[in-house]
C-alpha cells in the first residue's frame, strides 16, 4: 500500500496514519507492518529476548480502578501480603536461576512503608549487587521514589493505562492522567529507567486514543512499555464487557516498536493468557517486536489470588525457549538495561 511505502521510508507516522494502520485488515498488517517491526527490532535490539523474574508480593490495593480485580471494593478476593523474608526467598530463587532482573510488583499497598521497600531492595542487592531491580508498586508519595532510587532501585514501571484524560478519570476514580504523566517525568528525571504502557480494548476507547497512546510513549521516550489487551475480571464493574482484540494489541505493539525503536516491550501475560497456545502468541508477540518476557516466581498459592483479570496464565521458561527458537531469536538472562540511556543508568 502506498501510504505504508511512504511511511517505511520516513520511519514515522502521523496520528491519522497510525489510526489507518490500526484499522487495517489482518493481511495488510501481516504483510506490510509486521516485517517492518521485526526488522526494526533486529536492527536496534539484535536477536535477544530478555527474561525478567517477577514477584507479585501483595494483592492488596488502595485504588479502585474499574477494570482491575485487585480494586479495593472487590470483596471476593482472598488477599495476601508476602513477608520480607518470603519476598527475599523468591528473589534468591530468581538470582540462583541466573536471571539478572527482579521485578517487584503489588497493588498500591501502603502497608509496606518506604523503609520496608528500601530494606527489600538493600537485602536483594546485598545478595547480588549485579542484579537490576524494577519496582511496579503504583503511585506513592514523591519522596518514596527518591528513597527507593537511593536504596538501589534501577527501574520503575507505572503504566499510563490510557492517555485519554477523560477515559482515565472514569476508569481510575480519584486519579488523573496529568498526575500519572508528571510522575513518569519525575521518575525519569530521578534517573530511573521508566516503563509506561497501555491497555488495549478498554470499554469506551477509540483507535484515536490508541494512536495517542503510541505517540505518548514515543514522545516520553520510555525505556519500557507494557502493552496488553483489556480482559474483563468478573468481580469488577467492567466484568461484563468484551475483551480487547489480540490483533489490535499486536498492532499497537508493532507500531510502538517502529516508533520507539529500542524500547523494551514485553510479550505481556495478558496477551498470552488469552489463548490455548501460549507458544503461538509468544511467537506472534516476538514477530511484531516484543523483546522481553516476565516469568512469575510468586508462590502458586499466592499467585492464584493475584487476579488482576480472569484466567491469568503462568508462562514457563520452556515455552519461551521454544517460541524464541522458532522465530530465530535467543533467550538472555542478562540485565537488559535500557538501550536509551544504558551507560548512565548502570548503577552497578
Ligand atoms: N485487563 C488487562 N490488564 C489489566 N491490568 C489490570 N487490570 C487489567 C485488566 N482487567 C493491568 C494494568 C496494570 C497491570 C499490572 O495490569 O495495566 O498496570
CSV table of C-alpha atoms and ligand atoms in Angstrom, one decimal:
chain,number,residue,atom,x,y,z
A,1,UNK,CA,0.0,0.0,0.0
A,2,UNK,CA,1.2,3.4,-1.0
A,3,UNK,CA,0.9,5.1,2.3
A,4,UNK,CA,2.8,2.4,4.1
A,5,UNK,CA,5.6,2.5,1.5
A,6,UNK,CA,6.0,6.2,2.2
A,7,UNK,CA,5.8,5.6,5.9
A,8,UNK,CA,8.5,3.0,5.6
A,9,UNK,CA,10.9,5.5,4.1
A,10,UNK,CA,10.4,8.3,6.6
A,11,UNK,CA,10.2,5.9,9.6
A,12,UNK,CA,7.5,7.8,11.3
A,13,UNK,CA,3.7,8.2,11.3
A,14,UNK,CA,1.2,11.0,11.7
A,15,UNK,CA,-1.7,10.3,14.0
A,16,UNK,CA,-4.1,9.7,11.1
A,17,UNK,CA,-1.7,7.2,9.6
A,18,UNK,CA,-1.5,5.3,12.9
A,19,UNK,CA,-5.3,5.2,13.0
A,20,UNK,CA,-5.3,3.8,9.4
A,21,UNK,CA,-2.9,1.1,10.3
A,22,UNK,CA,-4.8,0.2,13.5
A,23,UNK,CA,-7.9,-0.1,11.3
A,24,UNK,CA,-6.2,-2.2,8.6
A,25,UNK,CA,-7.1,-5.8,7.9
A,26,UNK,CA,-5.1,-8.7,9.1
A,27,UNK,CA,-3.4,-9.4,5.7
A,28,UNK,CA,-2.2,-5.8,5.3
A,29,UNK,CA,-0.9,-5.8,8.8
A,30,UNK,CA,1.0,-9.1,8.5
A,31,UNK,CA,2.4,-8.3,5.0
A,32,UNK,CA,3.2,-4.6,5.4
A,33,UNK,CA,3.7,-3.7,9.1
A,34,UNK,CA,4.9,-6.9,10.8
A,35,UNK,CA,8.0,-7.4,8.7
A,36,UNK,CA,9.0,-3.8,9.3
A,37,UNK,CA,8.5,-4.0,13.0
A,38,UNK,CA,10.6,-7.2,13.2
A,39,UNK,CA,13.3,-5.6,11.0
A,40,UNK,CA,13.5,-2.6,13.4
A,41,UNK,CA,13.7,-4.9,16.5
A,42,UNK,CA,16.6,-6.8,14.8
A,43,UNK,CA,18.4,-3.6,13.9
A,44,UNK,CA,18.1,-2.0,17.3
A,45,UNK,CA,18.0,-5.0,19.7
A,46,UNK,CA,19.7,-7.8,17.9
A,47,UNK,CA,18.2,-11.3,18.4
A,48,UNK,CA,17.8,-11.3,22.2
A,49,UNK,CA,14.7,-11.9,24.3
A,50,UNK,CA,15.3,-10.8,27.9
A,51,UNK,CA,13.8,-12.7,30.8
A,52,UNK,CA,12.7,-11.0,33.9
A,53,UNK,CA,11.7,-12.7,37.2
A,54,UNK,CA,8.6,-11.1,38.8
A,55,UNK,CA,7.4,-11.4,42.4
A,56,UNK,CA,3.8,-10.3,42.8
A,57,UNK,CA,4.2,-9.7,46.6
A,58,UNK,CA,0.8,-8.3,47.6
A,59,UNK,CA,-2.7,-8.2,46.1
A,60,UNK,CA,-3.9,-5.5,48.4
A,61,UNK,CA,-4.8,-2.3,46.6
A,62,UNK,CA,-5.9,1.1,47.9
A,63,UNK,CA,-7.2,2.1,44.5
A,64,UNK,CA,-10.5,1.3,42.9
A,65,UNK,CA,-9.7,1.1,39.2
A,66,UNK,CA,-12.8,-0.1,37.3
A,67,UNK,CA,-11.1,-2.8,35.3
A,68,UNK,CA,-8.8,-4.3,37.9
A,69,UNK,CA,-9.6,-7.3,40.1
A,70,UNK,CA,-7.3,-6.0,42.8
A,71,UNK,CA,-9.6,-2.9,43.3
A,72,UNK,CA,-10.3,-2.2,47.0
A,73,UNK,CA,-14.1,-2.8,46.6
A,74,UNK,CA,-13.6,-6.3,45.3
A,75,UNK,CA,-14.6,-8.3,48.4
A,76,UNK,CA,-14.5,-11.6,46.5
A,77,UNK,CA,-10.7,-11.8,46.5
A,78,UNK,CA,-8.6,-13.6,49.1
A,79,UNK,CA,-6.0,-11.0,49.9
A,80,UNK,CA,-2.4,-11.8,50.7
A,81,UNK,CA,0.8,-10.0,51.7
A,82,UNK,CA,4.2,-11.7,51.5
A,83,UNK,CA,6.6,-11.0,54.3
A,84,UNK,CA,10.0,-9.5,53.6
A,85,UNK,CA,11.6,-13.0,54.3
A,86,UNK,CA,9.2,-14.6,51.7
A,87,UNK,CA,10.0,-11.9,49.2
A,88,UNK,CA,13.7,-12.5,49.7
A,89,UNK,CA,13.4,-16.2,49.3
A,90,UNK,CA,11.7,-15.7,45.9
A,91,UNK,CA,14.4,-13.1,45.0
A,92,UNK,CA,17.1,-15.6,45.8
A,93,UNK,CA,15.4,-18.2,43.5
A,94,UNK,CA,15.5,-15.7,40.6
A,95,UNK,CA,19.1,-14.9,41.3
A,96,UNK,CA,20.0,-18.6,41.6
A,97,UNK,CA,18.3,-19.2,38.3
A,98,UNK,CA,20.8,-16.7,36.8
A,99,UNK,CA,18.1,-14.1,35.9
A,100,UNK,CA,19.5,-10.6,36.3
A,101,UNK,CA,16.3,-8.6,36.6
A,102,UNK,CA,13.9,-8.8,39.5
A,103,UNK,CA,10.5,-7.1,39.2
A,104,UNK,CA,8.7,-6.4,42.5
A,105,UNK,CA,5.0,-5.8,41.8
A,106,UNK,CA,2.0,-5.2,44.0
A,107,UNK,CA,-1.3,-3.3,44.2
A,108,UNK,CA,-0.9,0.2,45.6
A,109,UNK,CA,-0.4,-1.2,49.1
A,110,UNK,CA,0.8,1.4,51.7
A,111,UNK,CA,1.1,-1.4,54.3
A,112,UNK,CA,4.7,-1.6,53.0
A,113,UNK,CA,6.3,1.7,54.2
A,114,UNK,CA,9.1,3.2,52.2
A,115,UNK,CA,11.6,1.8,54.8
A,116,UNK,CA,10.2,-1.7,54.1
A,117,UNK,CA,10.7,-1.4,50.4
A,118,UNK,CA,14.2,0.1,50.8
A,119,UNK,CA,15.0,-2.8,53.1
A,120,UNK,CA,13.9,-5.3,50.5
A,121,UNK,CA,16.0,-3.5,47.8
A,122,UNK,CA,19.0,-3.5,50.2
A,123,UNK,CA,18.7,-7.1,51.1
A,124,UNK,CA,18.4,-8.2,47.4
A,125,UNK,CA,21.4,-6.0,46.4
A,126,UNK,CA,23.4,-7.4,49.3
A,127,UNK,CA,22.8,-10.9,48.0
A,128,UNK,CA,23.7,-9.9,44.4
A,129,UNK,CA,24.7,-6.4,43.6
A,130,UNK,CA,24.7,-7.0,39.9
A,131,UNK,CA,21.0,-7.7,39.7
A,132,UNK,CA,18.7,-5.0,38.4
A,133,UNK,CA,15.6,-4.2,40.5
A,134,UNK,CA,12.4,-3.0,38.9
A,135,UNK,CA,9.6,-1.6,41.1
A,136,UNK,CA,6.0,-1.8,40.0
A,137,UNK,CA,4.2,-0.7,43.1
A,138,UNK,CA,2.0,2.2,41.8
A,139,UNK,CA,1.7,5.8,42.8
A,140,UNK,CA,3.5,6.7,46.0
A,141,UNK,CA,4.5,10.0,47.7
A,142,UNK,CA,7.3,11.7,45.8
A,143,UNK,CA,9.8,11.3,48.5
A,144,UNK,CA,9.3,7.5,48.3
A,145,UNK,CA,10.6,7.4,44.7
A,146,UNK,CA,13.7,9.3,45.8
A,147,UNK,CA,14.4,6.9,48.7
A,148,UNK,CA,13.8,3.8,46.5
A,149,UNK,CA,16.2,5.1,43.9
A,150,UNK,CA,18.9,5.9,46.5
A,151,UNK,CA,18.4,2.4,48.0
A,152,UNK,CA,19.3,1.0,44.6
A,153,UNK,CA,16.1,0.5,42.6
A,154,UNK,CA,17.0,0.7,38.9
A,155,UNK,CA,13.7,0.9,37.1
A,156,UNK,CA,10.1,1.8,37.7
A,157,UNK,CA,7.1,0.5,35.9
A,158,UNK,CA,4.0,2.7,36.0
A,159,UNK,CA,1.7,2.0,33.1
A,160,UNK,CA,-0.2,5.1,31.8
A,161,UNK,CA,-3.1,2.7,31.0
A,162,UNK,CA,-4.8,5.2,28.7
A,163,UNK,CA,-3.7,8.7,27.5
A,164,UNK,CA,-7.3,9.8,27.1
A,165,UNK,CA,-7.7,12.1,30.1
A,166,UNK,CA,-11.5,11.7,30.3
A,167,UNK,CA,-11.4,7.9,30.0
A,168,UNK,CA,-8.5,7.8,32.5
A,169,UNK,CA,-10.6,9.8,35.0
A,170,UNK,CA,-13.6,7.5,34.6
A,171,UNK,CA,-11.5,4.3,35.0
A,172,UNK,CA,-9.4,5.5,37.9
A,173,UNK,CA,-11.5,7.2,40.5
A,174,UNK,CA,-9.6,10.0,42.2
A,175,UNK,CA,-6.7,9.8,39.8
A,176,UNK,CA,-5.7,11.8,36.7
A,177,UNK,CA,-3.7,11.2,33.6
A,178,UNK,CA,-1.9,14.5,34.2
A,179,UNK,CA,-0.6,13.3,37.5
A,180,UNK,CA,0.5,10.0,36.1
A,181,UNK,CA,2.4,11.8,33.4
A,182,UNK,CA,4.0,14.1,35.9
A,183,UNK,CA,5.2,11.1,38.0
A,184,UNK,CA,6.6,9.4,34.9
A,185,UNK,CA,8.5,12.5,34.0
A,186,UNK,CA,9.7,12.8,37.6
A,187,UNK,CA,10.9,9.2,37.7
A,188,UNK,CA,12.8,9.8,34.5
A,189,UNK,CA,14.4,12.9,35.9
A,190,UNK,CA,15.5,11.0,39.1
A,191,UNK,CA,17.4,8.5,36.9
A,192,UNK,CA,15.1,5.5,36.8
A,193,UNK,CA,14.7,3.5,33.6
A,194,UNK,CA,11.0,4.1,33.3
A,195,UNK,CA,8.2,2.0,31.9
A,196,UNK,CA,4.8,3.1,30.8
A,197,UNK,CA,2.2,1.2,28.7
A,198,UNK,CA,-1.4,1.0,27.9
A,199,UNK,CA,-4.4,-1.4,27.9
A,200,UNK,CA,-5.9,-2.1,24.5
A,201,UNK,CA,-9.6,-2.5,24.0
A,202,UNK,CA,-10.8,-0.7,27.2
A,203,UNK,CA,-14.6,0.0,27.0
A,204,UNK,CA,-15.0,3.4,25.5
A,205,UNK,CA,-11.5,3.5,24.0
A,206,UNK,CA,-11.2,4.5,20.3
A,207,UNK,CA,-8.5,3.9,17.7
A,208,UNK,CA,-7.6,7.6,18.0
A,209,UNK,CA,-7.0,7.0,21.7
A,210,UNK,CA,-4.6,4.1,20.9
A,211,UNK,CA,-2.8,6.3,18.4
A,212,UNK,CA,-2.4,8.9,21.1
A,213,UNK,CA,-1.0,6.2,23.5
A,214,UNK,CA,1.6,5.3,20.9
A,215,UNK,CA,2.5,8.9,20.4
A,216,UNK,CA,2.7,9.5,24.2
A,217,UNK,CA,5.1,6.6,24.7
A,218,UNK,CA,7.2,7.8,21.8
A,219,UNK,CA,7.4,11.4,23.0
A,220,UNK,CA,8.1,10.4,26.5
A,221,UNK,CA,10.9,8.2,25.1
A,222,UNK,CA,10.1,5.5,27.6
A,223,UNK,CA,12.7,2.8,28.4
A,224,UNK,CA,10.0,0.1,28.6
A,225,UNK,CA,6.3,-0.2,27.7
A,226,UNK,CA,3.9,-2.9,28.7
A,227,UNK,CA,1.1,-3.3,26.1
A,228,UNK,CA,-1.7,-5.8,26.8
A,229,UNK,CA,-5.4,-6.3,26.0
A,230,UNK,CA,-8.2,-5.5,28.4
A,231,UNK,CA,-9.5,-8.7,29.9
A,232,UNK,CA,-12.7,-8.5,31.9
A,233,UNK,CA,-12.5,-9.6,35.6
A,234,UNK,CA,-15.8,-10.8,36.8
A,235,UNK,CA,-15.8,-9.1,40.1
A,236,UNK,CA,-15.3,-5.6,38.7
A,237,UNK,CA,-17.7,-3.0,37.2
A,238,UNK,CA,-16.3,-3.8,33.7
A,239,UNK,CA,-16.7,-7.6,34.2
A,240,UNK,CA,-19.4,-7.8,31.5
A,241,UNK,CA,-17.5,-6.0,28.7
A,242,UNK,CA,-15.8,-7.8,25.9
A,243,UNK,CA,-12.1,-8.4,26.0
A,244,UNK,CA,-9.6,-6.5,23.9
A,245,UNK,CA,-8.7,-7.9,20.5
A,246,UNK,CA,-5.5,-9.8,20.0
A,247,UNK,CA,-4.7,-8.5,16.6
A,248,UNK,CA,-5.3,-4.9,17.6
A,249,UNK,CA,-2.9,-5.4,20.6
A,250,UNK,CA,-0.3,-6.8,18.2
A,251,UNK,CA,-0.7,-3.8,16.0
A,252,UNK,CA,-0.2,-1.4,18.9
A,253,UNK,CA,3.0,-3.3,19.9
A,254,UNK,CA,4.3,-3.3,16.3
A,255,UNK,CA,3.7,0.4,15.9
A,256,UNK,CA,5.3,1.2,19.3
A,257,UNK,CA,8.3,-0.9,18.2
A,258,UNK,CA,8.5,1.0,14.9
A,259,UNK,CA,8.2,4.4,16.5
A,260,UNK,CA,10.2,3.9,19.7
A,261,UNK,CA,12.9,1.8,18.0
A,262,UNK,CA,14.8,0.3,21.0
A,263,UNK,CA,12.3,0.5,23.9
A,264,UNK,CA,11.9,-2.8,25.8
A,265,UNK,CA,8.5,-4.2,25.0
A,266,UNK,CA,7.3,-7.3,26.9
A,267,UNK,CA,5.2,-10.1,25.4
A,268,UNK,CA,2.6,-9.4,28.1
A,269,UNK,CA,1.0,-12.1,30.3
A,270,UNK,CA,-2.4,-10.5,29.5
A,271,UNK,CA,-2.0,-11.2,25.8
A,272,UNK,CA,-0.6,-14.7,26.3
A,273,UNK,CA,-3.4,-15.6,28.8
A,274,UNK,CA,-6.0,-15.2,26.0
A,275,UNK,CA,-5.1,-18.3,24.1
A,276,UNK,CA,-4.8,-22.0,24.3
A,277,UNK,CA,-1.5,-21.9,22.5
A,278,UNK,CA,0.8,-19.7,24.6
A,279,UNK,CA,3.8,-20.6,22.3
A,280,UNK,CA,1.9,-19.3,19.2
A,281,UNK,CA,1.1,-16.0,20.9
A,282,UNK,CA,4.6,-15.6,22.2
A,283,UNK,CA,5.9,-16.1,18.7
A,284,UNK,CA,3.5,-13.5,17.3
A,285,UNK,CA,4.5,-11.1,20.0
A,286,UNK,CA,8.2,-11.6,19.2
A,287,UNK,CA,7.5,-11.2,15.4
A,288,UNK,CA,5.7,-7.8,16.0
A,289,UNK,CA,8.7,-6.6,18.1
A,290,UNK,CA,8.3,-7.7,21.7
A,291,UNK,CA,11.7,-8.5,23.3
A,292,UNK,CA,11.0,-9.2,27.0
A,293,UNK,CA,9.1,-11.9,28.9
A,294,UNK,CA,8.4,-11.9,32.6
A,295,UNK,CA,8.3,-15.2,34.5
A,296,UNK,CA,6.5,-15.3,37.8
A,297,UNK,CA,8.4,-16.5,40.8
A,298,UNK,CA,5.4,-15.8,43.1
A,299,UNK,CA,4.5,-19.0,45.1
A,300,UNK,CA,1.4,-20.6,43.4
A,301,UNK,CA,-0.8,-20.3,46.5
A,302,UNK,CA,-0.4,-16.5,46.4
A,303,UNK,CA,-0.2,-16.1,42.6
A,304,UNK,CA,-3.6,-17.7,42.1
A,305,UNK,CA,-5.1,-14.7,44.0
A,306,UNK,CA,-3.2,-12.1,42.0
A,307,UNK,CA,-6.4,-11.8,39.9
A,308,UNK,CA,-5.9,-8.6,38.0
A,309,UNK,CA,-8.1,-10.2,35.4
A,310,UNK,CA,-9.7,-13.6,34.9
A,311,UNK,CA,-7.8,-16.7,33.6
A,312,UNK,CA,-4.4,-15.3,34.1
A,313,UNK,CA,-1.9,-17.9,32.9
A,314,UNK,CA,1.6,-18.7,34.0
A,315,UNK,CA,4.4,-18.6,31.4
A,316,UNK,CA,7.2,-21.2,31.7
A,317,UNK,CA,10.8,-20.8,30.6
A,318,UNK,CA,10.5,-23.9,28.4
A,319,UNK,CA,7.6,-22.2,26.4
A,320,UNK,CA,9.7,-19.1,25.9
A,321,UNK,CA,12.7,-21.2,24.8
A,322,UNK,CA,10.6,-23.0,22.2
A,323,UNK,CA,9.0,-19.8,20.9
A,324,UNK,CA,12.2,-17.8,20.7
A,325,UNK,CA,14.0,-20.6,18.8
A,326,UNK,CA,11.1,-20.9,16.3
A,327,UNK,CA,11.4,-17.3,15.3
A,328,UNK,CA,15.2,-17.3,15.2
A,329,UNK,CA,15.8,-15.4,18.5
A,330,UNK,CA,17.6,-16.4,21.7
A,331,UNK,CA,16.9,-16.0,25.4
A,332,UNK,CA,19.1,-13.8,27.6
A,333,UNK,CA,19.1,-13.7,31.4
A,334,UNK,CA,21.3,-10.5,31.4
A,335,UNK,CA,20.1,-7.3,33.0
A,336,UNK,CA,18.9,-6.0,29.6
A,337,UNK,CA,19.2,-2.4,30.7
A,338,UNK,CA,17.6,0.4,28.7
A,339,UNK,CA,19.1,1.0,25.3
A,340,UNK,CA,18.2,4.6,25.6
A,341,UNK,CA,20.5,5.7,28.4
A,342,UNK,CA,22.4,2.5,29.1
A,343,UNK,CA,25.6,3.8,30.5
A,344,UNK,CA,24.5,6.4,32.9
A,345,UNK,CA,21.8,4.0,34.2
A,346,UNK,CA,24.1,1.2,35.1
A,347,UNK,CA,24.1,1.5,38.9
A,348,UNK,CA,26.4,-1.4,39.5
B,1,LIG,N1,-7.2,-6.3,31.9
B,1,LIG,C1,-5.9,-6.1,31.4
B,1,LIG,N2,-4.9,-5.5,32.1
B,1,LIG,C2,-5.2,-5.2,33.4
B,1,LIG,N3,-4.4,-4.7,34.3
B,1,LIG,C3,-5.2,-4.5,35.4
B,1,LIG,N4,-6.4,-5.0,35.2
B,1,LIG,C4,-6.5,-5.4,34.0
B,1,LIG,C5,-7.5,-6.0,33.1
B,1,LIG,N5,-8.7,-6.2,33.6
B,1,LIG,C6,-3.0,-4.3,34.1
B,1,LIG,C7,-2.8,-2.8,34.3
B,1,LIG,C8,-1.8,-2.7,35.4
B,1,LIG,C9,-1.1,-4.1,35.3
B,1,LIG,C10,-0.4,-4.5,36.5
B,1,LIG,O1,-2.2,-4.9,35.0
B,1,LIG,O2,-2.3,-2.3,33.1
B,1,LIG,O3,-0.9,-1.7,35.2
